[in-house]
Coordinates of C-alpha atoms in Angstrom, one line a residue:
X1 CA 95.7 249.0 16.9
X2 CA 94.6 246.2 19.6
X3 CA 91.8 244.2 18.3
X4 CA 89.6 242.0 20.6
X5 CA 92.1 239.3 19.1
X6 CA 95.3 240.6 20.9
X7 CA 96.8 238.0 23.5
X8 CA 96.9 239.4 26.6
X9 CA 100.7 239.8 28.0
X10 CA 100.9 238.4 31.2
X11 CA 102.6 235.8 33.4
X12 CA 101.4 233.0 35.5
X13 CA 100.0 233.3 38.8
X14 CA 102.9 232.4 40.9
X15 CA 105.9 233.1 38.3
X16 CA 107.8 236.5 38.3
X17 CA 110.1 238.0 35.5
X18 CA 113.5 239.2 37.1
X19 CA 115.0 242.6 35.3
X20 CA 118.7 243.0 34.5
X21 CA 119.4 245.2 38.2
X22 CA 118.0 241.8 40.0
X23 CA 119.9 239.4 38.1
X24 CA 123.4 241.0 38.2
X25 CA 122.5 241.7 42.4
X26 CA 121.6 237.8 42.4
X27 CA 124.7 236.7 40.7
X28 CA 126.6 238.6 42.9
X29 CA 125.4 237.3 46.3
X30 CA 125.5 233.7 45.2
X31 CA 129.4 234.6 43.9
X32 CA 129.9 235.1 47.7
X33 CA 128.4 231.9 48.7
X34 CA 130.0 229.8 46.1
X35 CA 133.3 231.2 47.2
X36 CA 132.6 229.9 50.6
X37 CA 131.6 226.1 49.7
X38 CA 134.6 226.1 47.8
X39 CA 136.6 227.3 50.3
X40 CA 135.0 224.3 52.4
X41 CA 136.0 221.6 49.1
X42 CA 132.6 221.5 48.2
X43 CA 132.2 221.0 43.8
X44 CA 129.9 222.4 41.8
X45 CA 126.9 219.6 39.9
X46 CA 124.7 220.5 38.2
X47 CA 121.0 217.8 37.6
X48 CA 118.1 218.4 35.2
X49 CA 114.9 220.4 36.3
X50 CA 112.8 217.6 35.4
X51 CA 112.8 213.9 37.0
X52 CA 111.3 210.7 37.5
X53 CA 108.4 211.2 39.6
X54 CA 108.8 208.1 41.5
X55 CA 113.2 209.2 42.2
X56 CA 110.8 211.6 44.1
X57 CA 108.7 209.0 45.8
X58 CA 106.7 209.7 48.8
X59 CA 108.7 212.8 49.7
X60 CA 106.5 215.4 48.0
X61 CA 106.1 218.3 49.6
X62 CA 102.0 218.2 50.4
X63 CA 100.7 214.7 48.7
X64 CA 101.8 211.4 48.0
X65 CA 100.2 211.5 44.3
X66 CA 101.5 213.2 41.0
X67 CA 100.8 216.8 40.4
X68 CA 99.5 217.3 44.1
X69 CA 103.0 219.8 45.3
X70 CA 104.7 219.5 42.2
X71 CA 104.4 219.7 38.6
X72 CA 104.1 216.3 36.4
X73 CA 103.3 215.1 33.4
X74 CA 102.8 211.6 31.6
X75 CA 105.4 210.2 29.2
X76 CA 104.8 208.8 25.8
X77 CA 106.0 205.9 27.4
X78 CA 103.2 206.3 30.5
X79 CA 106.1 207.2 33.2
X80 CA 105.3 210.3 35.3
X81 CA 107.8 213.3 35.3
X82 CA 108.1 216.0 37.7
X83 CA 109.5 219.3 38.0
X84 CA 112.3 219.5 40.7
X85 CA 110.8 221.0 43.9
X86 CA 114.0 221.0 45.5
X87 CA 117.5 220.2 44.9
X88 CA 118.2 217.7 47.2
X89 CA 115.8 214.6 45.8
X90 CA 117.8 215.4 42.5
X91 CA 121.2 214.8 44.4
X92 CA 120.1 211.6 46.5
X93 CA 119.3 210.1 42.8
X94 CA 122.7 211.4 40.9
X95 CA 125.2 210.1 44.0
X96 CA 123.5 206.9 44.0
X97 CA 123.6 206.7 39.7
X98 CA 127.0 207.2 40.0
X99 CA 127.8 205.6 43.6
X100 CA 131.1 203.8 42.5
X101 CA 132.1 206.7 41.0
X102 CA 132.2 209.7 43.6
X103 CA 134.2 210.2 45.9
X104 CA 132.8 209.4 49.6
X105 CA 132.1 211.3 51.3
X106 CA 131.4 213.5 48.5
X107 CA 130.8 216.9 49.1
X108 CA 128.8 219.2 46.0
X109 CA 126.9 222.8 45.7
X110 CA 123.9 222.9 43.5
X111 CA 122.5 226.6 42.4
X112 CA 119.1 226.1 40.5
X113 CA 115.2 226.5 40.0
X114 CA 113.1 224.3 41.9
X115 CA 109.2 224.5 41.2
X116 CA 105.7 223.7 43.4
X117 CA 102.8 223.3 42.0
X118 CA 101.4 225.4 45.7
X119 CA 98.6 227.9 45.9
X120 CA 101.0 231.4 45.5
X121 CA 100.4 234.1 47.8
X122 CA 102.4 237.4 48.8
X123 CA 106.2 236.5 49.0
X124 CA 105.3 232.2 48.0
X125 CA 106.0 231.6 44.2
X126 CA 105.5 228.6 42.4
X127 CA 109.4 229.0 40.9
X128 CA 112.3 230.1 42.6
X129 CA 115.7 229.4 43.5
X130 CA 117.4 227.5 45.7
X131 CA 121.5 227.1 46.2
X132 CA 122.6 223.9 48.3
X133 CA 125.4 222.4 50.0
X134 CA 125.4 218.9 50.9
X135 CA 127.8 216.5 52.3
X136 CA 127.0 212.8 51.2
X137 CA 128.1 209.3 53.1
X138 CA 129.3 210.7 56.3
X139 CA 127.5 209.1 59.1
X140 CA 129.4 211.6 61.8
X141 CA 127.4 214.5 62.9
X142 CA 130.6 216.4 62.2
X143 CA 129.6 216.6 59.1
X144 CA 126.4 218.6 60.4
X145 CA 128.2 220.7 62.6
X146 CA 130.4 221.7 59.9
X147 CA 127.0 222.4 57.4
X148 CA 126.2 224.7 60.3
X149 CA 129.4 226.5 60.2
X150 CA 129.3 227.3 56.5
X151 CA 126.1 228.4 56.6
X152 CA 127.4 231.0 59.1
X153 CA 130.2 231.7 56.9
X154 CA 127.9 232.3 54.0
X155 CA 125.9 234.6 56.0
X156 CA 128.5 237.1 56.4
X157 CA 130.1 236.7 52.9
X158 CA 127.2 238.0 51.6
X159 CA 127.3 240.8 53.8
X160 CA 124.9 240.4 57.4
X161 CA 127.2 241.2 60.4
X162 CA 127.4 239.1 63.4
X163 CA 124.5 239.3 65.4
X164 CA 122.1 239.7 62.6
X165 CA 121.9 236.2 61.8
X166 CA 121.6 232.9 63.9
X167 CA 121.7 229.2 62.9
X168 CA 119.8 227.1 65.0
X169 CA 119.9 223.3 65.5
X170 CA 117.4 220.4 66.5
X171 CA 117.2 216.5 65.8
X172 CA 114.2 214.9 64.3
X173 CA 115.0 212.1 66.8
X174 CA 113.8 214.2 69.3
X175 CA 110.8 215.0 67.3
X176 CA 110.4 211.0 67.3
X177 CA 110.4 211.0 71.1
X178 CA 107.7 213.8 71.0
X179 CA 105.5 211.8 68.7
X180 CA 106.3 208.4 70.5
X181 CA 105.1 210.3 73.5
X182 CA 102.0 211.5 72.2
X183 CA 101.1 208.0 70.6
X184 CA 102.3 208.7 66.8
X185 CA 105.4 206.2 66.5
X186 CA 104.6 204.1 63.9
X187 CA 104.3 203.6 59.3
X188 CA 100.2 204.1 60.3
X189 CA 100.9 207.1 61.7
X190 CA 103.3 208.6 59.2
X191 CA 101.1 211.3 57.3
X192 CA 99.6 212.4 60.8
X193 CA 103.2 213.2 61.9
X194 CA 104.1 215.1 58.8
X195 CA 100.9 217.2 59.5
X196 CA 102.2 217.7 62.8
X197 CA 106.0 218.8 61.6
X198 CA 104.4 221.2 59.1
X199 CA 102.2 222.7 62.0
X200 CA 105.5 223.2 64.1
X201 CA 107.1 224.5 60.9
X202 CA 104.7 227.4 61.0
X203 CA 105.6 228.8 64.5
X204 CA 107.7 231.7 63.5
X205 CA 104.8 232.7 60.9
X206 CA 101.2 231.9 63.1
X207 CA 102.7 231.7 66.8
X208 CA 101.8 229.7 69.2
X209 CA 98.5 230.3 69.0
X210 CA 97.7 229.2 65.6
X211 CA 100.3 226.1 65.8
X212 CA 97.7 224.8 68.3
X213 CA 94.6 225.3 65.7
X214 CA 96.9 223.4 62.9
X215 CA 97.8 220.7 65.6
X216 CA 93.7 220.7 66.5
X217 CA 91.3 220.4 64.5
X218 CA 92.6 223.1 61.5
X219 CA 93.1 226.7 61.3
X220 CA 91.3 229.7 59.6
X221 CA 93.8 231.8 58.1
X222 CA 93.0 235.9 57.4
X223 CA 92.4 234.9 53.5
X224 CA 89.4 232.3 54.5
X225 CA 91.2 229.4 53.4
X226 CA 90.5 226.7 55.8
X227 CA 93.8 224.5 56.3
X228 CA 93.2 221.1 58.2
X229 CA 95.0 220.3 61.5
X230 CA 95.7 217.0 63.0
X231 CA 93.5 216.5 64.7
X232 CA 95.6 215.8 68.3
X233 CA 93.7 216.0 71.7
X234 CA 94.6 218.5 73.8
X235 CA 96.9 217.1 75.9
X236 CA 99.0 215.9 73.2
X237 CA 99.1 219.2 71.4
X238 CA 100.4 220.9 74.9
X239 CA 103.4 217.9 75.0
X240 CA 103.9 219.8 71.2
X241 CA 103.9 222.5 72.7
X242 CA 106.0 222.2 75.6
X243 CA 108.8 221.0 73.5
X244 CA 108.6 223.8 70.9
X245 CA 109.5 226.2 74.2
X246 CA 112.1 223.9 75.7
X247 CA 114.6 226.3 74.3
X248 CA 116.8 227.9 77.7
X249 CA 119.5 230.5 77.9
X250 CA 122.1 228.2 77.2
X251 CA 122.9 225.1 74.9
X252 CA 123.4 223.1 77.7
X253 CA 120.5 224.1 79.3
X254 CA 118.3 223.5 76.4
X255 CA 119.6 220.1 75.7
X256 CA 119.2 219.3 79.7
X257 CA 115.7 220.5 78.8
X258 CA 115.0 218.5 76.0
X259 CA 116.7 215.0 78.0
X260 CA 113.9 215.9 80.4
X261 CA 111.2 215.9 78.1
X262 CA 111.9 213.0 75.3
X263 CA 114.7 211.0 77.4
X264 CA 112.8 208.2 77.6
X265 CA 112.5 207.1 74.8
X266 CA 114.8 205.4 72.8
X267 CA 114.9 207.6 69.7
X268 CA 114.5 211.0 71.6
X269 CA 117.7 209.9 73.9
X270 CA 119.7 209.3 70.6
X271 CA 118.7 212.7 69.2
X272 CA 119.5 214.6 72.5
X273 CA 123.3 213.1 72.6
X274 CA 123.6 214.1 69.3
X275 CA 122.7 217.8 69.9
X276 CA 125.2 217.8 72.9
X277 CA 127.6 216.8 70.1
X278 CA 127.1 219.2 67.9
X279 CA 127.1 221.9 70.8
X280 CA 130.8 220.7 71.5
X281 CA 132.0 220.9 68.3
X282 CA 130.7 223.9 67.3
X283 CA 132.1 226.4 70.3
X284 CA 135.4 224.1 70.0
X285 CA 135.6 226.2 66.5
X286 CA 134.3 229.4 67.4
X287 CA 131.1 229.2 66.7
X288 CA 129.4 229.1 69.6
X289 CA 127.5 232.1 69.4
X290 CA 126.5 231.9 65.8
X291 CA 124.8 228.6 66.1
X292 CA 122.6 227.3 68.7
X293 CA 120.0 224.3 70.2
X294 CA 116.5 225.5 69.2
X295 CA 113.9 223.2 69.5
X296 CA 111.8 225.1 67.4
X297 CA 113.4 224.1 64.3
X298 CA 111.6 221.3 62.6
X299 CA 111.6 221.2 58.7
X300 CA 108.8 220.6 56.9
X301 CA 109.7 217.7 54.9
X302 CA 109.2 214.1 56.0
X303 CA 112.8 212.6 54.6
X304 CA 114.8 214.1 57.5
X305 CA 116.3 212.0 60.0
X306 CA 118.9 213.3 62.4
X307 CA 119.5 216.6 62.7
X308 CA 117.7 220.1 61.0
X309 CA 118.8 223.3 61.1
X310 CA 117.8 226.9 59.8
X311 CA 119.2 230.5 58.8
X312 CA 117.3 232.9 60.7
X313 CA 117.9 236.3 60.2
X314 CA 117.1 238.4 63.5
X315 CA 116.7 241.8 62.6
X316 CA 113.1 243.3 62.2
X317 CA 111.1 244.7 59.3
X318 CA 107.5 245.5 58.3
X319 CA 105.8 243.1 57.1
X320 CA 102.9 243.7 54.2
X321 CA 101.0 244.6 56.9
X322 CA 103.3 247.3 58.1
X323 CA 103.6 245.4 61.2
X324 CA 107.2 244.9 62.1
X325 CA 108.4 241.7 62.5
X326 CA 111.3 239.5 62.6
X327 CA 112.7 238.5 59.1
X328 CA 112.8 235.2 60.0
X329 CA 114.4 232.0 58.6
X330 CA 116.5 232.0 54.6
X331 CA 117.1 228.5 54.5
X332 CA 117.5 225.3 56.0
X333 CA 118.3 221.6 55.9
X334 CA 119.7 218.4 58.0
X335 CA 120.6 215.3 57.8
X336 CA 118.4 212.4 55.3
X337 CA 120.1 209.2 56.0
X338 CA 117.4 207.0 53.6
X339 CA 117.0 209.4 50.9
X340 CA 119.9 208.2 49.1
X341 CA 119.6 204.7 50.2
X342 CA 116.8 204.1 48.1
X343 CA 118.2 203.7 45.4
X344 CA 121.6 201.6 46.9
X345 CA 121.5 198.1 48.4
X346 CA 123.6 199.8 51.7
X347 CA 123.7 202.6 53.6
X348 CA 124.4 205.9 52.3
X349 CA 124.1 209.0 55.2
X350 CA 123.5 212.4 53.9
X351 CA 123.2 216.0 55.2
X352 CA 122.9 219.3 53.4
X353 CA 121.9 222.9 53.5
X354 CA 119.0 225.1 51.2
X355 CA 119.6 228.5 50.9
X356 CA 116.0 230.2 49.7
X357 CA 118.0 232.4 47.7
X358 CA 114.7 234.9 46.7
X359 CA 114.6 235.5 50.2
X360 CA 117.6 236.1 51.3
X361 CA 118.1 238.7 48.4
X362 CA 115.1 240.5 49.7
X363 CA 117.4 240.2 53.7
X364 CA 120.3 241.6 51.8
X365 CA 118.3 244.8 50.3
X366 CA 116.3 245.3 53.8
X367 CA 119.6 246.1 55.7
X368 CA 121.5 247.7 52.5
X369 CA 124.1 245.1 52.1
X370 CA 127.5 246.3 50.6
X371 CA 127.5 244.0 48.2
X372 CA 124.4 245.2 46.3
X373 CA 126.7 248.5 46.1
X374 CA 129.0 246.2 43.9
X375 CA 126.4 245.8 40.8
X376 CA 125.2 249.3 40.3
X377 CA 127.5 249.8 37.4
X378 CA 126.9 252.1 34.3
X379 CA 125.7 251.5 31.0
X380 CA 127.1 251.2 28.0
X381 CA 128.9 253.8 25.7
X382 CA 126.0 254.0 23.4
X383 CA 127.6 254.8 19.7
X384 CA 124.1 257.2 17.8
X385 CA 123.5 256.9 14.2
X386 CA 123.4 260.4 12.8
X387 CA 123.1 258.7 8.8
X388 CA 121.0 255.3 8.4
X389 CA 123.0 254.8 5.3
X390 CA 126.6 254.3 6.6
X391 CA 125.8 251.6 9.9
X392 CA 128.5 250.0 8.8
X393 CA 130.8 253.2 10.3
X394 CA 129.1 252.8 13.6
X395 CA 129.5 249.4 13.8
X396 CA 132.8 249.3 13.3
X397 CA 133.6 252.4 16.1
X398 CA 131.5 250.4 18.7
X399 CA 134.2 247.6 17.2
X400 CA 136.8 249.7 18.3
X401 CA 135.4 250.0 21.9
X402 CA 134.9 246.7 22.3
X403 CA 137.7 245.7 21.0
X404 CA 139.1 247.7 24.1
X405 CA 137.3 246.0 26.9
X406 CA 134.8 248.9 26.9
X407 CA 131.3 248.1 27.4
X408 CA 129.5 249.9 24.0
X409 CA 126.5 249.3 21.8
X410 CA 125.6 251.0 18.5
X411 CA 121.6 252.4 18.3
X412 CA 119.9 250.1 16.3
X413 CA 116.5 251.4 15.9
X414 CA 114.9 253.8 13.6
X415 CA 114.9 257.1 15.9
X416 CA 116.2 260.7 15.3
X417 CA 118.9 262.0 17.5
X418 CA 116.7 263.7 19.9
X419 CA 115.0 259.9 20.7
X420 CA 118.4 258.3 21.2
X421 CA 119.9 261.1 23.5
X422 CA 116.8 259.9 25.3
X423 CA 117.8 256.1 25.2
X424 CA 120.7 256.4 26.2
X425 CA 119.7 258.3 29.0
X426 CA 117.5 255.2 29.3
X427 CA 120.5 253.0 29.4
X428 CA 122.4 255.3 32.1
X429 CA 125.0 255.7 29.2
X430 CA 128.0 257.4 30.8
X431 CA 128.8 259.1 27.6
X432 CA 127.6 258.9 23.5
X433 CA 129.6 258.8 20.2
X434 CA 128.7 261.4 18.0
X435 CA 129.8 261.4 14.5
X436 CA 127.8 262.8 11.4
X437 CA 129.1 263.2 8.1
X438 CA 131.5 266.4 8.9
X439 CA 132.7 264.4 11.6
X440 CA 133.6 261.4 9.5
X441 CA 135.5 263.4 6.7
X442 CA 137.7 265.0 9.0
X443 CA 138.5 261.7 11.0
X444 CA 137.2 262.9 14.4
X445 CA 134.0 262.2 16.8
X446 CA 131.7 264.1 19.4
X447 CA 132.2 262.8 22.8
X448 CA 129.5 263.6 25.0
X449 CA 129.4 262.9 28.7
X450 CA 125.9 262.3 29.9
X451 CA 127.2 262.0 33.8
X452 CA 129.2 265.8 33.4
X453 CA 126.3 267.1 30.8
X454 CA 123.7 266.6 33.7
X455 CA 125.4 267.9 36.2
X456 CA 125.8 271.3 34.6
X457 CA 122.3 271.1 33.6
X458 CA 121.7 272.4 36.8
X459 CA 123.5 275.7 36.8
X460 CA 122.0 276.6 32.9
X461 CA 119.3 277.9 33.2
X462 CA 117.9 278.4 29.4
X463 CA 118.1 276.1 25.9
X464 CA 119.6 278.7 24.5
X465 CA 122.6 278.9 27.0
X466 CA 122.5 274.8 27.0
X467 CA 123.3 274.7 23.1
X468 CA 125.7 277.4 23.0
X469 CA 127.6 275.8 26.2
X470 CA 127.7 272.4 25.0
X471 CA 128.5 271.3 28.6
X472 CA 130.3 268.1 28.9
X473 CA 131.2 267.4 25.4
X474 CA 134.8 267.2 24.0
X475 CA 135.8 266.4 20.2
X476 CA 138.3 264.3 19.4
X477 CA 140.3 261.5 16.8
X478 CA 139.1 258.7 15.7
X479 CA 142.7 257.4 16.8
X480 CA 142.1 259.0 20.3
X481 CA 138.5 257.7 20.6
X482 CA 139.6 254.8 23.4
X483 CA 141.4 257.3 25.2
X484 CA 139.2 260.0 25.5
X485 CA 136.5 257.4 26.4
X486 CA 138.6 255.4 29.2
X487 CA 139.4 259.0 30.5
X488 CA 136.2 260.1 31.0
X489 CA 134.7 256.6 32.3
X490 CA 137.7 257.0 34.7
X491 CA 136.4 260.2 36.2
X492 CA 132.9 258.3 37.1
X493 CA 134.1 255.0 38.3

């Protein structure tokens, strides 16, 4: 009986439990992807959730103090540590801790949690997780045109047919011409830029219009939260503006486009040459129409440096308005040439690749991916316990099932026989063991098929008939109990 004293059950604002359906349709889709960075010779590594809050340094996500974006706590020894909030800050530390060690460049896949400490909303968690890709100490932007190409490659593993997806390239050099254009080069200057990146960052979500609040002075959003914008005059915000719609019909185009724009400047020239670059090499390999020059693309987080990229997925679907919109970007990345360097007294280039991997679950489940087909799979052969007394006996026939390579479970609570015909419904058992003491004497069980039983439900029309049909249920050996079970999980694979 509850009492003013019971503790509520419930779970953080932000967090969300995952049932056994989600998890097995998860480790699925990221099975396809991890097939593909192998096939690349990409390794797996593995970091801990938790690090030194200063490894992170001035690259978290909203604030440059602990506990503002990410989750810290004090030491006993008074050093802060901080949840993950991605995986790549985690990376840039391990390949410089073990610098002499890896091979260069060396190329690794991280799957994992990554935590903010963020205000949550509809579809934004606090935990979630994120699977990367990242190519460390190869200054070449081949090495980013081949990120691209996997990403591609991973797209369709996991099931989204050409046309349905697009990756799409920039250069935050250009973005440096942009700002040394509107007056922003500069260290003084730095947080003002990132406010401007996160406003771009935004156009596939606000439009247009509401970039140009952010970039302003601040936008309203439909909740009445208040963000701050940048606080840019209006001529500067329409340079911003301009360049976000420099994208043509063509990559050429677009990079002619963008040489128009930034070109004269030093850093926006470099960025430009390096887009034609990428351009080049990607059509040379065939992949020409699967990843293009957007300017649009900008990445949020201030330790890029040479190129960025994104996963957008192009097909429409309501939002939780039950407007219909496009599904928009599942993950992104570029190039962080001084994220590793940090730590190294030389130079140590890096690029990599975040699948959101949350989201692009929820992509895979909008257009009915095959590969969610793949994890519907039955229950187990649930063994019932017709005498309390004699578990032992049930254990050991679930044994004997197991002992097969058949999924099985004996019913371990304290129900009748009715109640565990009903939990192994539950279970989507594809058949039960029946054996009470009768049975056990003469060396023989009740098989009964729950998948043939319900069929011929339909057709019976009263108990009576049910009981004196017993649809679906076949008696046989103990010695024949494998058998009889492998035949009739057969029939329903």
């Amino acid at each position: 009986m509850a009492t003013d004293r019971t503790l509520k059950a419930r779970s953080p604002r932000g967090f969300v439990d995952r049932a056994a359906a989600d998890v097995r349709a998860t480790e699925a889709m990221l099975a396809k992807i991890r097939a593909v960075y192998e096939l690349y010779g990409f390794e797996a590594v593995e970091t801990p959730l938790v690090e030194y809050t200063d490894a992170l340094g001035k690259f978290l996500p909203d604030q440059d103090r602990p506990n503002e974006g990410v989750f810290s706590v004090q030491d006993d020894d008074e050093q802060w540590l901080s949840l993950r909030y991605d995986l790549t800050a985690p990376l840039a530390r391990y390949a410089a801790e073990n610098w002499t060690q890896i091979p260069k460049p060396y190329r690794s896949y991280r799957c994992g949690w990554v935590f903010r400490n963020e205000k949550p909303g509809p579809g934004r968690f606090r935990q979630f997780m994120q699977f990367d890709a990242d190519t460390v100490g190869a200054a070449s932007v081949a090495a980013d045109a081949e990120i691209c190409m996997m990403m591609a490659d991973a797209m369709e593993a996991v099931g989204l047919a050409r046309g349905q997806y697009v990756v799409k390239v920039n250069n935050r050099k250009v973005l440096d011409g942009v700002m040394e254009a509107i007056g922003l080069s500069g260290e003084d200057f730095a947080m003002k830029r990132l406010t401007v990146l996160r406003a771009i960052d935004k156009l596939d979500k606000i439009g247009p219009d509401g970039v140009r609040d952010l970039l302003g002075a601040g936008r309203l959003d439909p909740s009445g939260d208040f963000t701050p914008g940048a606080g840019l005059e209006a001529a500067a915000i329409d340079v911003v503006l301009a360049f976000t719609a420099a994208r043509r019909d063509s990559g050429e185009a677009t990079i002619a486009e963008l040489g128009r724009l930034v070109g004269a400047t030093v850093k926006g020239a470099e960025g430009v040459t390096e887009l034609g670059e990428i351009s080049t090499l990607v059509a040379a390999a065939g992949y020409g129409d699967r990843v293009t020059i957007d300017p649009s693309v900008v990445r949020g987080l201030e330790y890029y440096t040479g190129p960025v990229y994104e996963a957008e997925l192009t097909f429409e679907v309501p939002n939780d308005k039950g407007e219909i919109v496009r599904f928009g970007s599942v993950g992104g990345g570029g190039r962080y040439d001084g994220l590793v360097s940090r730590f190294l007294n030389e130079a140590a280039p890096a690029t990599g690749f975040s699948i959101g991997v949350s989201r692009l679950m929820s992509a895979l489940k909008a257009v009915k991916s095959p590969i969610l087909d793949e994890v519907d799979v039955a229950g187990p052969v649930v063994v019932l316990v017709m005498d309390k007394d004699r578990v032992g006996d049930y254990l050991a026939l679930t044994k004997t099932l197991r002992d097969a390579g058949i999924r099985a479970e004996c019913y371990l609570g304290s129900s009748g026989m009715k109640a565990q015909m009903k939990y192994a419904d539950r279970r989507k058992a594809p058949c039960v063991i029946i054996q009470g003491s009768n049975e056990r004497e003469a060396g023989i069980v009740q098989i009964k098929d729950l998948v043939a039983g319900a069929e011929a439900a339909k057709s019976i029309d009263s108990n009576a008939e049910w009981k004196a049909a017993r649809p679906a249920q076949v008696e046989a050996k103990v010695t024949d109990l494998v058998e009889t079970v492998r035949d009739i999980l057969a029939r329903h694979a």
